[in-house]
mmCIF file of C-alpha atoms in Angstrom:
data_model
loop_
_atom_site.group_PDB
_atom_site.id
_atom_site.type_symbol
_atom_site.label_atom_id
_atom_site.label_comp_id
_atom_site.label_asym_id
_atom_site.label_seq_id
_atom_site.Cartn_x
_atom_site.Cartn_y
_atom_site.Cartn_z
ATOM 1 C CA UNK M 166 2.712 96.057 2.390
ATOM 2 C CA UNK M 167 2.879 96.020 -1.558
ATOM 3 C CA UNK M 168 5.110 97.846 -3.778
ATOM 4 C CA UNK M 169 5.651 97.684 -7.194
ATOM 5 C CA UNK M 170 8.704 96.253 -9.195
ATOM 6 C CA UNK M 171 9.949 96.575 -12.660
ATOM 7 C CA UNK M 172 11.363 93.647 -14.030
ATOM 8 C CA UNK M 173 12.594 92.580 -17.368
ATOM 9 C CA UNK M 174 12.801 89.383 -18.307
ATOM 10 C CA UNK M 175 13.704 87.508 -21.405
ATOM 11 C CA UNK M 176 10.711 84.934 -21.931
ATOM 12 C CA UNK M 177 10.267 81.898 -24.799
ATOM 13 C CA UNK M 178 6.997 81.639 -25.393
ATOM 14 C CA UNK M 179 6.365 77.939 -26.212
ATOM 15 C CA UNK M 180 4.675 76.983 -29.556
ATOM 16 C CA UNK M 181 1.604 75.927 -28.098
ATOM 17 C CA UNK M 182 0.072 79.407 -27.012
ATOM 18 C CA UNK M 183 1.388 81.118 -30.211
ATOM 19 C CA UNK M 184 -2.220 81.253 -31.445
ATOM 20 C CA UNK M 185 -3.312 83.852 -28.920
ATOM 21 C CA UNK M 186 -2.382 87.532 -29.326
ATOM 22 C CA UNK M 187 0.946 88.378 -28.240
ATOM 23 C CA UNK M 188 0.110 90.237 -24.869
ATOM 24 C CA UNK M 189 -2.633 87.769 -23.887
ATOM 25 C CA UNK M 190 -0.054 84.885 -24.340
ATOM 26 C CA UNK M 191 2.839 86.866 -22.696
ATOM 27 C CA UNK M 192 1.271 87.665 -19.873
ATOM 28 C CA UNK M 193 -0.343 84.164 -19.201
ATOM 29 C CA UNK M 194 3.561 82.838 -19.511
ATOM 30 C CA UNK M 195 4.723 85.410 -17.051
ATOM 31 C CA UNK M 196 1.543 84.267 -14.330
ATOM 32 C CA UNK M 197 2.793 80.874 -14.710
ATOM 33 C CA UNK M 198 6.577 81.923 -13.862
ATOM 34 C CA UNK M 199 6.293 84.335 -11.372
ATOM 35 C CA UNK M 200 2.673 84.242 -9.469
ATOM 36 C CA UNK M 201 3.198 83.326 -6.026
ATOM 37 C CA UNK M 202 6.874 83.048 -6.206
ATOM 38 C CA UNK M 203 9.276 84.433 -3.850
ATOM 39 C CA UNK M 204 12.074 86.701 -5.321
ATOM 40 C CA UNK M 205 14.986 87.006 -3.167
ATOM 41 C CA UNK M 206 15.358 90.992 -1.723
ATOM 42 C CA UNK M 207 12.058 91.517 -3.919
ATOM 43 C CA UNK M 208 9.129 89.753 -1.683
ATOM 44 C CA UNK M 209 6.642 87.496 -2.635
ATOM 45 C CA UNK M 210 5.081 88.005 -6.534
ATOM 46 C CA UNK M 211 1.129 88.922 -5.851
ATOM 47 C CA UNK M 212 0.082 90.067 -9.690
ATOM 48 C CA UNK M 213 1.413 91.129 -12.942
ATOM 49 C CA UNK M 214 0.751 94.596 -12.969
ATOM 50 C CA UNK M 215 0.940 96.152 -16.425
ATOM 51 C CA UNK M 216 2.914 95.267 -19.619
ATOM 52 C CA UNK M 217 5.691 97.890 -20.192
ATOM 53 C CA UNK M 218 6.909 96.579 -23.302
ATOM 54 C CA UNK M 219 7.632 93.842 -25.433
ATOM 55 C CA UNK M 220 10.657 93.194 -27.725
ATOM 56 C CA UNK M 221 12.400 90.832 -30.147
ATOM 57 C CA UNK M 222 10.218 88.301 -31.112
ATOM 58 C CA UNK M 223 13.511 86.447 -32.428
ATOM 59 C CA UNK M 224 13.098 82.490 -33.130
ATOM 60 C CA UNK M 225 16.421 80.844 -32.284
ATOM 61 C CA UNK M 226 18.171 77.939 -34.509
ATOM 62 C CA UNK M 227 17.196 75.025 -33.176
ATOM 63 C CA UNK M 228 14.356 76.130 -31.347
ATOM 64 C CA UNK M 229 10.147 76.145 -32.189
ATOM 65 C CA UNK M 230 9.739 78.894 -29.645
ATOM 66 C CA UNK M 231 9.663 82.605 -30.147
ATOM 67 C CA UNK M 232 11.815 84.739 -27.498
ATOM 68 C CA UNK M 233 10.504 87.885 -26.447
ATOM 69 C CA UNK M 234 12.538 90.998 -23.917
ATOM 70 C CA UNK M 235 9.504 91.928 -21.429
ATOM 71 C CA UNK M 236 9.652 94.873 -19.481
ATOM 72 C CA UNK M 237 7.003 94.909 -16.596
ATOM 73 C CA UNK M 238 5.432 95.853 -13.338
ATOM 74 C CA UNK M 239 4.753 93.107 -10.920
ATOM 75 C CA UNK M 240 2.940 93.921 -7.139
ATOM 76 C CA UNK M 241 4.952 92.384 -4.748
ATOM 77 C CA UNK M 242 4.368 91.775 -1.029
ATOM 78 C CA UNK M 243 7.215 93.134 0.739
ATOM 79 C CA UNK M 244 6.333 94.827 4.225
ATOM 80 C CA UNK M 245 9.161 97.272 5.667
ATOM 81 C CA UNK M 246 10.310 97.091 8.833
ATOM 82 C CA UNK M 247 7.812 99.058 11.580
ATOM 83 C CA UNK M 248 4.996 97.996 9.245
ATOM 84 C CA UNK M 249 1.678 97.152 11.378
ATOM 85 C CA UNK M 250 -0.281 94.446 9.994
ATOM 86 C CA UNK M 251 -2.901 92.030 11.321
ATOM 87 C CA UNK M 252 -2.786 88.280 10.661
ATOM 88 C CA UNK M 253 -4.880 85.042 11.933
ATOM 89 C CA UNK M 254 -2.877 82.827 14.547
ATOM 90 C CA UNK M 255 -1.679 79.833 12.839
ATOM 91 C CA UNK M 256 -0.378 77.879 15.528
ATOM 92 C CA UNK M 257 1.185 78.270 19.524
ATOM 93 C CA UNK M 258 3.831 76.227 20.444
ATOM 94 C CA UNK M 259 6.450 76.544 23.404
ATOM 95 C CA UNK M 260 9.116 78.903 20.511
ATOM 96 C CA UNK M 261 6.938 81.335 19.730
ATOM 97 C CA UNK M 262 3.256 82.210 17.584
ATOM 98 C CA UNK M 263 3.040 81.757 14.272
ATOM 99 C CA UNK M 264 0.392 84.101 12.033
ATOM 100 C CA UNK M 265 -1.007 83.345 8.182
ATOM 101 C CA UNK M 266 -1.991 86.331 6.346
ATOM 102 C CA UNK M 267 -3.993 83.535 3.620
ATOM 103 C CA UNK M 268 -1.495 84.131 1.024
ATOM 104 C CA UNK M 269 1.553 83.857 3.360
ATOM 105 C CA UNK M 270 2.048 81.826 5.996
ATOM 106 C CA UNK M 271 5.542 82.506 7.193
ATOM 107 C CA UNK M 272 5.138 84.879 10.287
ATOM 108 C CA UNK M 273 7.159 83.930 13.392
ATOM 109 C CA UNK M 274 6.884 86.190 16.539
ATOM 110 C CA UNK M 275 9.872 84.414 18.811
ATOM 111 C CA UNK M 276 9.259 84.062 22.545
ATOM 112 C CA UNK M 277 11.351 87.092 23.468
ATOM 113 C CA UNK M 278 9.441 89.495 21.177
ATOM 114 C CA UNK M 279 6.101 88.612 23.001
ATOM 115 C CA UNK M 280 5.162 90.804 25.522
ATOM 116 C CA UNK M 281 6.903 91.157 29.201
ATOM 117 C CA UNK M 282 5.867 89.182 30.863
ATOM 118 C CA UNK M 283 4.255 86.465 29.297
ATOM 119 C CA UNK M 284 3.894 82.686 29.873
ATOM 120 C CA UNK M 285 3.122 79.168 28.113
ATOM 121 C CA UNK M 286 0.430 76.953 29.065
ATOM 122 C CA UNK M 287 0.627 73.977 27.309
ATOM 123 C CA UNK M 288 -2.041 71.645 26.194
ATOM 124 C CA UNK M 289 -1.916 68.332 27.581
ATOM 125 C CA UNK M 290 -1.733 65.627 25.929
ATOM 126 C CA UNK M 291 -0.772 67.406 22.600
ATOM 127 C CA UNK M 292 3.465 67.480 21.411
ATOM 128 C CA UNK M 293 4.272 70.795 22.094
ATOM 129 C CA UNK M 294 1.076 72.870 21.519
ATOM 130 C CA UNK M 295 -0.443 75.822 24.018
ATOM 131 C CA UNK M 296 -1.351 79.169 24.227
ATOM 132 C CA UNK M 297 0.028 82.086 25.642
ATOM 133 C CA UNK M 298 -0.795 83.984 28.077
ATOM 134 C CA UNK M 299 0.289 87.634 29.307
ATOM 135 C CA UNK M 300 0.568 88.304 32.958
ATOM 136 C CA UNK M 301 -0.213 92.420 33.179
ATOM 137 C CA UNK M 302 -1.243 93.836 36.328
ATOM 138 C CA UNK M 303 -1.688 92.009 39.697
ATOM 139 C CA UNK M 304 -0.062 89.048 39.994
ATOM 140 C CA UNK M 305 -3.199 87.558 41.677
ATOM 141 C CA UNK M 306 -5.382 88.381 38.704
ATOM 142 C CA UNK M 307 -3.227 86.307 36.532
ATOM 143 C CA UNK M 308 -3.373 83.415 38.614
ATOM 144 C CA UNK M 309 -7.415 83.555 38.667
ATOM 145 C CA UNK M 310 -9.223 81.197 36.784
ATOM 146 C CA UNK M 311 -9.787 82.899 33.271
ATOM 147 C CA UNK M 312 -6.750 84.786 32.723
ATOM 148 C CA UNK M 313 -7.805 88.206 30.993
ATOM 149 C CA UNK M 314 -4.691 88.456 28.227
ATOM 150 C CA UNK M 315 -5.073 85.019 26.468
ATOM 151 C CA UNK M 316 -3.861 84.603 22.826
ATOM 152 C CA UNK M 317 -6.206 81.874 21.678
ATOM 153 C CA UNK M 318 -6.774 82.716 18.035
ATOM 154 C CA UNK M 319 -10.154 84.109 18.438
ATOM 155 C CA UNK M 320 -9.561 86.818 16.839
ATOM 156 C CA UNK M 321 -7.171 88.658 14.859
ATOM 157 C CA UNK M 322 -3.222 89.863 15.936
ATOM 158 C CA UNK M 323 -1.963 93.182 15.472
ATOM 159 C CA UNK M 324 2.118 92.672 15.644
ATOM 160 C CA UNK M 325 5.059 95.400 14.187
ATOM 161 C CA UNK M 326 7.662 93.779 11.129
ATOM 162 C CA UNK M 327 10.881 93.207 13.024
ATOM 163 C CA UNK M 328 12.609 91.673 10.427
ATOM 164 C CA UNK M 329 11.814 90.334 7.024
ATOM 165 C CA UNK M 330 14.795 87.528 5.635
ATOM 166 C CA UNK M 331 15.213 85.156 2.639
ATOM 167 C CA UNK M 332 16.921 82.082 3.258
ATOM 168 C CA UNK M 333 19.463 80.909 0.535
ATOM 169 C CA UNK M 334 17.793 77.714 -1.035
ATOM 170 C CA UNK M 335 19.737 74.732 1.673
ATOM 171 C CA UNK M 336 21.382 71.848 -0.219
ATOM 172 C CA UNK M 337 19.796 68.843 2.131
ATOM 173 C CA UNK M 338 17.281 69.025 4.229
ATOM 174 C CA UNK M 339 16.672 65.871 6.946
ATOM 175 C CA UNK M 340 13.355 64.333 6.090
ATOM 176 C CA UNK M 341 10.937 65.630 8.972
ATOM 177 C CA UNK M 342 11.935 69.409 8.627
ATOM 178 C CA UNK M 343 9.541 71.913 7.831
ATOM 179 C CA UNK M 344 8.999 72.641 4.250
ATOM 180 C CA UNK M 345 11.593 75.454 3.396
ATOM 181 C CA UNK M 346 10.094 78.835 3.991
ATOM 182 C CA UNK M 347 11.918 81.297 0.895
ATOM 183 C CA UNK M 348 10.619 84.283 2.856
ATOM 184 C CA UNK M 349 10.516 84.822 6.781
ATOM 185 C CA UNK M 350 8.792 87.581 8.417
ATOM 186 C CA UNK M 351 9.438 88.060 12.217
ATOM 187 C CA UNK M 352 7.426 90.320 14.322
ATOM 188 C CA UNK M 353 6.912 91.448 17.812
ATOM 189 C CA UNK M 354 3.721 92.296 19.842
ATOM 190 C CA UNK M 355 5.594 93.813 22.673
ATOM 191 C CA UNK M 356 4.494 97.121 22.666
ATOM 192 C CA UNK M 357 0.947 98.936 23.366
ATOM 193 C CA UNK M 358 -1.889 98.471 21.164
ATOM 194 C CA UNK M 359 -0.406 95.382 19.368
ATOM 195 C CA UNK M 360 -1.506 91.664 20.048
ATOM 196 C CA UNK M 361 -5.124 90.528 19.382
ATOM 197 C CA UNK M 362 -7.473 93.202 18.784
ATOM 198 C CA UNK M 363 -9.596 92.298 21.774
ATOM 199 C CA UNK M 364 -7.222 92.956 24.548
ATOM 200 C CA UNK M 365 -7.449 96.693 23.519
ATOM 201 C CA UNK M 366 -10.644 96.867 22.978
ATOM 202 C CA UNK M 367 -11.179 96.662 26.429
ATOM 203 C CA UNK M 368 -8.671 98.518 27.351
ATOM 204 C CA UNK M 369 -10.144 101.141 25.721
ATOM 205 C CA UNK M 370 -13.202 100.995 27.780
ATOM 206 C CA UNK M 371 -11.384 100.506 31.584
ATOM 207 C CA UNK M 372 -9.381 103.403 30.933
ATOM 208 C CA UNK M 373 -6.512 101.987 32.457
ATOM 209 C CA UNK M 374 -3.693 104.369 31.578
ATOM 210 C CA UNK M 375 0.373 103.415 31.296
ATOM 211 C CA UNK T 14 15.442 88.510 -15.441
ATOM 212 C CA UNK T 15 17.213 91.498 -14.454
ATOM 213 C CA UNK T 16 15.586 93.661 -11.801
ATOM 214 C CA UNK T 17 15.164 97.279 -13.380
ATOM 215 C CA UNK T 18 13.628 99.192 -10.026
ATOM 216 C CA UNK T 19 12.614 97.287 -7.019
ATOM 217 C CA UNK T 20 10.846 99.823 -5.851
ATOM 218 C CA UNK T 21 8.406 101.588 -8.782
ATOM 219 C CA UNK T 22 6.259 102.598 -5.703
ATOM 220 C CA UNK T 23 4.625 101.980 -2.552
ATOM 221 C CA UNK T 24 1.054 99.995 -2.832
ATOM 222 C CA UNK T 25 -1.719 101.241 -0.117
ATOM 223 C CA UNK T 26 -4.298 97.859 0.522
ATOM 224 C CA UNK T 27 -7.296 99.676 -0.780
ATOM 225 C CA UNK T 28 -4.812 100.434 -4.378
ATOM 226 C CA UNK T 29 -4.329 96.411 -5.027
ATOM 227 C CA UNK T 30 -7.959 95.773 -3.945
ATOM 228 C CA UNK T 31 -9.182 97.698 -6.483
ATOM 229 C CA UNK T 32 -6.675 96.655 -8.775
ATOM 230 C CA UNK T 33 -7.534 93.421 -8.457
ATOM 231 C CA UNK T 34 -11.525 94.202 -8.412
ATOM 232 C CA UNK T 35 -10.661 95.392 -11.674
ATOM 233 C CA UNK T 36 -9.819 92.442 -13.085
ATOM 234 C CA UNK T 37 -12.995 90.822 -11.841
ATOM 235 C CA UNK T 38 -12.437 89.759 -8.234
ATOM 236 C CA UNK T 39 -15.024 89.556 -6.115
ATOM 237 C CA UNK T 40 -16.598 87.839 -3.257
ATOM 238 C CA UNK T 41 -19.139 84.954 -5.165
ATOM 239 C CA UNK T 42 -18.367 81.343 -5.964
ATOM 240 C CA UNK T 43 -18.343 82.383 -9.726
ATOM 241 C CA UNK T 44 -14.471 82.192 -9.467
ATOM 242 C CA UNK T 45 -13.976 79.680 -11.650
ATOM 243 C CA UNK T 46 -14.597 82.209 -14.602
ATOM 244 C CA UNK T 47 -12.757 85.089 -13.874
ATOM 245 C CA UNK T 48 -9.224 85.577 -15.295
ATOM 246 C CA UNK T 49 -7.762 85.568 -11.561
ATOM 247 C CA UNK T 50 -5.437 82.692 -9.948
ATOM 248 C CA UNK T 51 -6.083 81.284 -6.861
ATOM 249 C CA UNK T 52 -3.050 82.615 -4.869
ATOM 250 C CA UNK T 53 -4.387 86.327 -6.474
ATOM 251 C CA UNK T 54 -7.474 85.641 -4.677
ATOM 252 C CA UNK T 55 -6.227 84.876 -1.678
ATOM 253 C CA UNK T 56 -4.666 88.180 -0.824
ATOM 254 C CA UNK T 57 -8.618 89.524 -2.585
ATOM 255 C CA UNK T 58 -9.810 87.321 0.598
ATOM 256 C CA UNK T 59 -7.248 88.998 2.931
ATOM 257 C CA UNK T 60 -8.144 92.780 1.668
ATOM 258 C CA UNK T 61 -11.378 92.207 1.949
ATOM 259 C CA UNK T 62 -11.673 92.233 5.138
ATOM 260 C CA UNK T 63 -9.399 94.905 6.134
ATOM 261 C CA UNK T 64 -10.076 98.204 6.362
ATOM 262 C CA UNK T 65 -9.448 98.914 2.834
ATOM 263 C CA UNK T 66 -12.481 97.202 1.774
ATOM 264 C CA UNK T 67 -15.284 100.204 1.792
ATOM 265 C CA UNK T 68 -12.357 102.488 1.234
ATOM 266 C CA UNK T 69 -12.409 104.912 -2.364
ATOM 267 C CA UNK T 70 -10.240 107.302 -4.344
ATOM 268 C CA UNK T 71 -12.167 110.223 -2.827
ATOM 269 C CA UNK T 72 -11.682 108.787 0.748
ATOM 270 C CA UNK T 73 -7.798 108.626 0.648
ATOM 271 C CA UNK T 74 -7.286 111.908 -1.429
ATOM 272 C CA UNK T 75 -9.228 113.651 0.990
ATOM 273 C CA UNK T 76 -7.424 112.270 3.964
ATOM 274 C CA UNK T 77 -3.690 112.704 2.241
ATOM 275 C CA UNK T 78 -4.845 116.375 1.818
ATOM 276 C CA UNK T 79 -5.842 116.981 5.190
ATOM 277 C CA UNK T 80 -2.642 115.179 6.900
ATOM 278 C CA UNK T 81 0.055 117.018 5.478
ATOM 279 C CA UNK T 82 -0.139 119.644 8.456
ATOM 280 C CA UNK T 83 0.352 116.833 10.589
ATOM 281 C CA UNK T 84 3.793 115.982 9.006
ATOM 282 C CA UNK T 85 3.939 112.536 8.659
ATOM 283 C CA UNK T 86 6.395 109.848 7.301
ATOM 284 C CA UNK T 87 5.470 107.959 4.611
ATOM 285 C CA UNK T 88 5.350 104.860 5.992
ATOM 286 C CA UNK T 89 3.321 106.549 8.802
ATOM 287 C CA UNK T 90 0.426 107.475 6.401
ATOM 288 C CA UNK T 91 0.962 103.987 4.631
ATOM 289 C CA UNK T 92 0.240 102.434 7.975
ATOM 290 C CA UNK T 93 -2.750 104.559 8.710
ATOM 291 C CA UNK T 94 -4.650 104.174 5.791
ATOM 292 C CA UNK T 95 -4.056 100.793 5.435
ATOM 293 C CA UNK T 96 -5.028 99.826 9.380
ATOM 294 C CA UNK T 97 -7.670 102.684 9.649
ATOM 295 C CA UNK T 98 -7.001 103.383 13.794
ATOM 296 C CA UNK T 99 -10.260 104.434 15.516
ATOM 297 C CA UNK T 100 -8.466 105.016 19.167
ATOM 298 C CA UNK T 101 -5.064 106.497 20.131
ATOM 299 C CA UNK T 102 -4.320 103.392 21.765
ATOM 300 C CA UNK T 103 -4.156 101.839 17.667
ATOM 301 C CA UNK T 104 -2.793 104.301 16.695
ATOM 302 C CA UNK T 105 0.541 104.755 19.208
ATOM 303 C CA UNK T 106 2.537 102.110 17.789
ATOM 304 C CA UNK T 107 2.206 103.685 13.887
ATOM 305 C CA UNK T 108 3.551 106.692 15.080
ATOM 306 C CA UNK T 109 7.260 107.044 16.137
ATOM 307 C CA UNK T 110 7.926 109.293 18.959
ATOM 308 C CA UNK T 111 4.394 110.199 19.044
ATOM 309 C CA UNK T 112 4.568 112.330 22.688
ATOM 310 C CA UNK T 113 7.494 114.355 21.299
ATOM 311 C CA UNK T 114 5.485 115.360 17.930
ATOM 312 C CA UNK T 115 2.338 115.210 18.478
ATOM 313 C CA UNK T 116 1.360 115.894 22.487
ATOM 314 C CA UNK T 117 -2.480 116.744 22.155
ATOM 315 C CA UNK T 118 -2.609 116.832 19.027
ATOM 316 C CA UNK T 119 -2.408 112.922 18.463
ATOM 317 C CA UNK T 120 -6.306 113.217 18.985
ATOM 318 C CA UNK T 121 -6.695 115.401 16.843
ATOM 319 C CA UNK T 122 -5.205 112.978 14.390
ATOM 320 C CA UNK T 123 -7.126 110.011 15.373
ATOM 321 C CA UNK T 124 -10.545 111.707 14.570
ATOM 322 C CA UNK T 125 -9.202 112.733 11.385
ATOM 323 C CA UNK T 126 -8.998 109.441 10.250
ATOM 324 C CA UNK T 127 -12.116 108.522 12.043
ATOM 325 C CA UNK T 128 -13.849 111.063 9.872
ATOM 326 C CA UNK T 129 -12.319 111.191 6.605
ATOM 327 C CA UNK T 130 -11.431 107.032 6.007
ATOM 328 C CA UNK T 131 -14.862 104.843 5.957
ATOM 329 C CA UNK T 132 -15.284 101.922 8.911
ATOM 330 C CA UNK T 133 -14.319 98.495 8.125
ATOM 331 C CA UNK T 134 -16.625 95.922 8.289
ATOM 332 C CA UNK T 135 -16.990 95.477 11.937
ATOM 333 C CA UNK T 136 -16.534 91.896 13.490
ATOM 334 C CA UNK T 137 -18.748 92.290 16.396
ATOM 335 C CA UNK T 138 -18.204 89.548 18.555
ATOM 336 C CA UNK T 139 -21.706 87.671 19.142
ATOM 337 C CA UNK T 140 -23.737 88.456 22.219
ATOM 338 C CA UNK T 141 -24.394 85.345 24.824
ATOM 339 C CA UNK T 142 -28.095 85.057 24.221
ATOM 340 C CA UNK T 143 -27.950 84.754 20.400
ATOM 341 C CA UNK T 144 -24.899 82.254 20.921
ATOM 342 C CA UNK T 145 -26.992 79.933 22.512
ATOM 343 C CA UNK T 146 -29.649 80.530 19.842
ATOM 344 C CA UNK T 147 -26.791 79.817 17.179
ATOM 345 C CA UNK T 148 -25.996 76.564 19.373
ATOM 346 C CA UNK T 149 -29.299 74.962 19.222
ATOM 347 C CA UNK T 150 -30.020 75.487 15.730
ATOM 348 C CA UNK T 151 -26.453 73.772 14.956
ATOM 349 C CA UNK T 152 -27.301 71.226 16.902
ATOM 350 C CA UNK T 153 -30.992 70.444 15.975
ATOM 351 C CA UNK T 154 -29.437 70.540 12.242
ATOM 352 C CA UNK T 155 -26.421 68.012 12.879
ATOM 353 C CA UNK T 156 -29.739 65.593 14.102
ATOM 354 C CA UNK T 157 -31.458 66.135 10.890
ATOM 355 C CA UNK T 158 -29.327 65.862 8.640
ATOM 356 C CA UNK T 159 -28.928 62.279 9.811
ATOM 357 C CA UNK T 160 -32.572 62.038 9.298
ATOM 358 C CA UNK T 161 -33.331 64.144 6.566
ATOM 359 C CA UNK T 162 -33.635 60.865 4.308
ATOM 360 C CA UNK T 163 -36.838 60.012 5.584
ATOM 361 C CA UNK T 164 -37.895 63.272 7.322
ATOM 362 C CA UNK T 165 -39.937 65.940 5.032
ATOM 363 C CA UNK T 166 -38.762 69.722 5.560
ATOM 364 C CA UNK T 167 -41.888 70.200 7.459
ATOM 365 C CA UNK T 168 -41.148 67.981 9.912
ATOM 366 C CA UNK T 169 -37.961 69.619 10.394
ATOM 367 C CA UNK T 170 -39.056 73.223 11.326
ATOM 368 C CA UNK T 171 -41.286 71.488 13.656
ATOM 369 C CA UNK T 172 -38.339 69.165 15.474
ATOM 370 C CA UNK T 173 -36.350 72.861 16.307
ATOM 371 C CA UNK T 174 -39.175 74.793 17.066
ATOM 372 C CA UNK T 175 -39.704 73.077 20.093
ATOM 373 C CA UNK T 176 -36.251 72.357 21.783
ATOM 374 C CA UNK T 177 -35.805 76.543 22.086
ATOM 375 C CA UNK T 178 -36.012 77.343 25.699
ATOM 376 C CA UNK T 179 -36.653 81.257 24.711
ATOM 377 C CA UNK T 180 -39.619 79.960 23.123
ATOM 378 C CA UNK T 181 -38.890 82.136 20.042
ATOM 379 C CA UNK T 182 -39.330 80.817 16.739
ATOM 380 C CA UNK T 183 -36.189 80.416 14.526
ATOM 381 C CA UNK T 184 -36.822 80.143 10.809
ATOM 382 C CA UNK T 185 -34.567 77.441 9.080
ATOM 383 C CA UNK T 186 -34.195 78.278 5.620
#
């Protein structure tokens, strides 16, 4: 899920923090610029690791700030592809699930990549909200009342990286679109022992086998 | 900014939790203190409660050792110690190909991990009774709060003591 990445960076350290010791005020600069930043192909910035090095120190003409050449380590959040994480449901709509991890928010599991065969119930009364259901086994016991495969939210979801993507930045953007998302995981739950954690959990105790 | 290496190494969870511990992480409200930003303590809140949580050095060493007859990918062992599978049903989809490798000796591999890495902190779901028990209390302390103006603390125990069917006693603190 994390990796580290070492970056250098050229960095003007305003006047105002030139008081504090150089790696105290360097590293404070390089929080404010990269924490919780997306960097394309990179992932999403989690910490500033260590401090590498730290050259120059040059004051241009014309300028009050000092100009340093960092070299660093940064923990990123990148996961590869066949990575198995678990994430909260965010929300259920007729396209798809959509998970938060807390720090990242972005995780889209598409309609075709839930399992086979599954089915939306929607809420009534509500634009577009519902929950998913999946219909294993007898037909009949889908059908019945209280459904035993529901994704609901209740607890946690288990789902494989299928594909991890940055956007390029769009020019315009119509007013009621969704905020632009720099970093877009997609996952899948089709496949045994992914989904919410409860499903196999009983599984586990009916024995059923494949 | 000129990207030197984008990959200077793989992270396991339990590696940035204590990383981050390091710097003074942890679960109390003193946050406002500690040298940590809030997005940085939102993955804390994520690790947490994952398995890496009650993981240590020890722990992982000692598993790393102990898999390498199993030949593993990398990612493979990433996955496991970061997910900590208890049942081959968890761990099937970590493992490519597991029927050709492994056979048998996939359970072999699941206690492994069950005896080397340390539980995470289980999130049992709650048992009926004490759900109702959790359900009255909430309730009887949504009334008084609307009262608690004019009502004494006293006078409070007394008003949920008596609605309980089970005819326990819950204390409110």
């Amino acid at each position: 899920m994390f990796y580290l990445s070492l970056i250098e960076h050229t960095l003007r350290l305003p006047p105002h923090i030139l008081h504090l010791p150089v790696d105290e005020a360097i590293k404070s600069e390089l929080e404010t610029l990269f924490l919780d930043k997306v960097i394309a192909k990179l992932g999403l910035c989690i910490s500033v690791y260590d401090i590498r090095s730290i050259k120059g120190g040059f004051i241009f003409p014309g300028d009050g700030a000092s100009t340093y050449t960092v070299e660093f380590r940064l923990i990123v959040f990148r996961p590869f592809i066949g990575e198995i994480i678990v994430a909260k449901l965010k929300e259920s709509d007729a396209s798809g699930l959509r998970l938060s991890l807390g720090f990242f928010d972005d995780i889209y599991i598409p309609a075709h990549l839930l399992p086979t065969p599954s089915r939306f119930e929607a809420i009534p009364h509500t634009r577009n909200q519902g929950r998913w259901i999946w219909d294993f086994g007898d037909a009949e016991e889908a059908q019945s009342e209280e459904p035993r495969f529901v994704i609901d939210g209740s607890d946690p979801i288990k789902f494989r990286v299928d594909s991890v993507i940055y956007p390029s930045i769009p020019l315009e953007q119509p007013e009621n679109s969704k905020p632009f998302a720099p970093m877009v995981i997609t996952g899948t739950i089709n496949y045994d022992g992914l989904g919410p954690v409860s499903w196999w959990e009983e599984a586990e105790m009916i024995q059923e086998d494949e | 900014m000129k990207i030197k290496e984008a990959n200077a190494g793989a992270l396991t969870n339990f590696e940035v939790l204590g990383f981050l511990r390091s710097r003074g992480a942890s679960k109390d409200p003193t946050r406002v203190i500690v040298p940590i930003a809030p997005s940085e303590f939102k993955v804390y809140d994520y690790l947490v409660e994952s398995a890496a949580c009650n993981q240590t050095k020890e722990h992982v060493k000692e598993f790393l050792e102990r898999c390498k007859s199993y030949k593993l990918a990398k990612a493979e062992v990433l996955n496991i110690i970061n997910l900590r599978p208890s049942a081959l049903v968890e761990i099937d989809p970590i493992i490519e190909e597991s029927e050709k490798r492994f056979g048998e000796q996939l359970e072999e591999l699941v206690n492994l991990v069950v005896e080397v890495l340390p539980e995470p902190p289980t999130q049992k779901l709650p048992e009926p009774e004490s759900n109702e028990v959790k359900e009255d209390t909430m309730d009887g302390k949504n009334m008084d709060e609307d009262k608690t103006e004019t009502v004494t603390v006293e006078q409070i125990d007394k008003d949920q003591i008596e609605p309980n069917e089970d005819g326990e006693q819950i204390v409110v603190s």
